[in-house]
Amino acid sequence: VAAAATVEPQGGPARAAAEWAASHGADLIAMTTHAPHGIGRLISGSVAEAVVQHAHCPVLLWHPED
């Protein structure tokens, strides 16, 4: 791992993460997801899903064991 960072959300956390990765030439964005299911996901959306949509590079998502 060449770089790791905590991103301060400006314009939303998904957009901030995608923009930070692009501005720093990231080859990959890796992040965890809570993977909500059903109506909760439809109502609240998913930050991880939004990062995938906005990212210029591949996004690796994983769901940690409970």
XYZ file of N, CA, C and O in Angstrom:
264
model
N 0.850 -1.174 0.000
C 0.000 0.000 0.000
C 0.887 1.225 0.000
O 1.669 1.427 0.930
N 0.775 2.009 -1.031
C 1.598 3.207 -1.165
C 1.034 4.374 -0.371
O 1.767 5.192 0.141
N -0.294 4.458 -0.250
C -0.901 5.580 0.456
C -2.193 5.134 1.107
O -2.900 4.276 0.595
N -2.465 5.683 2.247
C -3.728 5.461 2.937
C -4.120 6.787 3.550
O -3.264 7.569 3.940
N -5.420 7.047 3.636
C -5.839 8.340 4.161
C -7.229 8.254 4.752
O -8.015 7.387 4.392
N -7.486 9.152 5.657
C -8.839 9.381 6.144
C -9.316 10.628 5.419
O -8.630 11.646 5.415
N -10.488 10.541 4.801
C -10.982 11.639 3.974
C -12.037 12.416 4.729
O -12.970 11.838 5.274
N -11.884 13.731 4.789
C -12.893 14.597 5.367
C -13.992 14.817 4.330
O -13.701 15.305 3.230
N -15.231 14.441 4.627
C -16.302 14.593 3.640
C -16.614 16.055 3.311
O -16.930 16.824 4.192
N -16.470 16.412 2.067
C -16.883 17.715 1.553
C -17.646 17.437 0.276
O -17.070 16.992 -0.707
N -18.959 17.646 0.304
C -19.785 17.283 -0.833
C -20.245 15.844 -0.730
O -20.653 15.248 -1.700
N -20.151 15.275 0.446
C -20.553 13.897 0.667
C -19.346 12.984 0.720
O -18.358 13.212 0.024
N -19.398 11.961 1.552
C -18.241 11.084 1.729
C -17.857 10.312 0.467
O -16.670 10.111 0.208
N -18.824 9.880 -0.319
C -18.515 9.111 -1.531
C -17.768 9.983 -2.539
O -16.742 9.579 -3.092
N -18.266 11.156 -2.758
C -17.623 12.074 -3.706
C -16.236 12.477 -3.221
O -15.284 12.542 -3.995
N -16.114 12.741 -1.912
C -14.824 13.130 -1.352
C -13.796 12.013 -1.524
O -12.652 12.268 -1.898
N -14.183 10.784 -1.278
C -13.258 9.657 -1.424
C -12.830 9.486 -2.877
O -11.647 9.299 -3.167
N -13.785 9.558 -3.787
C -13.474 9.399 -5.211
C -12.583 10.531 -5.711
O -11.625 10.302 -6.454
N -12.864 11.758 -5.291
C -12.055 12.897 -5.723
C -10.645 12.837 -5.132
O -9.668 13.158 -5.810
N -10.526 12.421 -3.868
C -9.202 12.299 -3.252
C -8.385 11.262 -4.005
O -7.223 11.502 -4.307
N -8.992 10.117 -4.303
C -8.279 9.055 -5.021
C -7.815 9.544 -6.389
O -6.683 9.282 -6.804
N -8.671 10.261 -7.095
C -8.309 10.775 -8.417
C -7.182 11.798 -8.322
O -6.226 11.761 -9.110
N -7.252 12.691 -7.348
C -6.237 13.744 -7.238
C -4.882 13.208 -6.784
O -3.863 13.857 -6.988
N -4.869 12.023 -6.177
C -3.618 11.428 -5.720
C -3.161 10.265 -6.605
O -2.232 9.545 -6.273
N -3.821 10.077 -7.729
C -3.417 9.043 -8.677
C -3.564 7.619 -8.150
O -2.770 6.751 -8.498
N -4.562 7.390 -7.325
C -4.763 6.057 -6.752
C -5.077 5.038 -7.844
O -5.763 5.338 -8.817
N -4.544 3.838 -7.682
C -4.814 2.729 -8.605
C -6.014 1.908 -8.154
O -6.576 1.149 -8.943
N -6.391 2.044 -6.879
C -7.450 1.233 -6.290
C -7.983 1.939 -5.054
O -7.220 2.539 -4.302
N -9.294 1.850 -4.846
C -9.918 2.305 -3.608
C -10.405 1.042 -2.900
O -11.142 0.248 -3.495
N -9.972 0.840 -1.655
C -10.411 -0.312 -0.867
C -11.196 0.197 0.328
O -10.744 1.096 1.037
N -12.381 -0.361 0.540
C -13.206 0.083 1.656
C -14.152 -1.016 2.110
O -14.459 -1.923 1.350
N -14.574 -0.913 3.361
C -15.536 -1.876 3.886
C -16.945 -1.373 3.621
O -17.161 -0.195 3.344
N -17.893 -2.274 3.729
C -19.294 -1.914 3.578
C -20.101 -2.651 4.630
O -19.761 -3.763 5.016
N -21.152 -1.999 5.103
C -22.052 -2.647 6.053
C -23.087 -3.485 5.316
O -23.809 -4.245 5.932
N -23.154 -3.311 4.018
C -24.055 -4.071 3.145
C -25.474 -4.173 3.690
O -25.968 -5.245 3.959
N -26.163 -3.033 3.848
C -27.549 -3.108 4.290
C -28.414 -3.807 3.248
O -28.075 -3.812 2.068
N -29.476 -4.399 3.689
C -30.350 -5.129 2.788
C -31.757 -4.537 2.801
O -32.143 -3.841 3.725
N -32.500 -4.833 1.772
C -33.924 -4.509 1.724
C -34.222 -3.034 1.687
O -33.502 -2.232 1.100
N -35.312 -2.667 2.358
C -35.832 -1.306 2.304
C -34.853 -0.292 2.902
O -34.777 0.838 2.455
N -34.064 -0.703 3.897
C -33.081 0.203 4.499
C -32.079 0.722 3.490
O -31.711 1.886 3.495
N -31.649 -0.137 2.585
C -30.692 0.279 1.557
C -31.352 1.217 0.563
O -30.732 2.178 0.097
N -32.601 0.946 0.218
C -33.304 1.812 -0.726
C -33.508 3.212 -0.164
O -33.423 4.195 -0.890
N -33.763 3.293 1.136
C -34.009 4.587 1.771
C -32.710 5.352 1.988
O -32.600 6.524 1.645
N -31.699 4.695 2.560
C -30.484 5.398 2.942
C -29.411 5.403 1.866
O -28.493 6.202 1.907
N -29.496 4.490 0.901
C -28.474 4.401 -0.122
C -27.218 3.760 0.427
O -27.200 3.268 1.548
N -26.164 3.765 -0.319
C -24.923 3.144 0.099
C -23.763 4.025 -0.317
O -23.604 4.339 -1.496
N -22.949 4.419 0.663
C -21.768 5.224 0.358
C -20.840 4.431 -0.556
O -20.317 4.954 -1.540
N -20.658 3.154 -0.247
C -19.777 2.319 -1.059
C -20.257 2.252 -2.506
O -19.463 2.347 -3.446
N -21.541 2.100 -2.692
C -22.106 2.048 -4.044
C -21.859 3.361 -4.785
O -21.521 3.370 -5.974
N -21.992 4.477 -4.079
C -21.756 5.782 -4.692
C -20.282 5.966 -5.041
O -19.955 6.559 -6.071
N -19.371 5.450 -4.213
C -17.941 5.526 -4.534
C -17.674 4.761 -5.823
O -16.963 5.237 -6.703
N -18.256 3.579 -5.946
C -18.085 2.786 -7.167
C -18.543 3.588 -8.384
O -17.890 3.575 -9.427
N -19.638 4.299 -8.261
C -20.180 5.070 -9.387
C -19.308 6.271 -9.741
O -19.233 6.660 -10.898
N -18.648 6.884 -8.754
C -17.881 8.105 -8.990
C -16.386 7.872 -9.200
O -15.687 8.766 -9.678
N -15.886 6.720 -8.847
C -14.440 6.483 -8.865
C -13.894 6.353 -10.280
O -14.542 5.815 -11.167
N -12.673 6.827 -10.462
C -11.971 6.728 -11.749
C -11.183 5.422 -11.845
O -10.650 5.108 -12.901
N -11.084 4.694 -10.729
C -10.285 3.467 -10.670
C -11.133 2.350 -10.049
O -12.223 2.612 -9.538
N -10.638 1.122 -10.063
C -11.392 0.023 -9.449
C -11.606 0.256 -7.950
O -10.796 0.904 -7.285
N -12.705 -0.278 -7.440
C -13.033 -0.179 -6.019
C -13.198 -1.593 -5.474
O -13.979 -2.376 -6.013
N -12.441 -1.910 -4.425
C -12.527 -3.196 -3.762
C -13.369 -3.023 -2.511
O -13.021 -2.232 -1.628
N -14.500 -3.722 -2.445
C -15.387 -3.659 -1.289
C -15.375 -4.995 -0.571
O -15.337 -6.042 -1.218
N -15.409 -4.955 0.735
C -15.559 -6.197 1.479
C -16.409 -5.932 2.705
O -16.471 -4.850 3.236
N -17.091 -6.993 3.138
C -17.970 -6.938 4.297
C -17.287 -7.705 5.428
O -17.141 -8.924 5.342
N -16.836 -6.994 6.465
C -16.155 -7.686 7.552
C -17.099 -8.645 8.285
O -18.301 -8.405 8.354
N -16.527 -9.699 8.809
C -17.318 -10.650 9.582
C -17.873 -9.962 10.825
O -17.206 -9.141 11.423
N -19.069 -10.331 11.201
C -19.668 -9.742 12.428
C -19.006 -10.296 13.655
O -18.502 -11.348 13.723
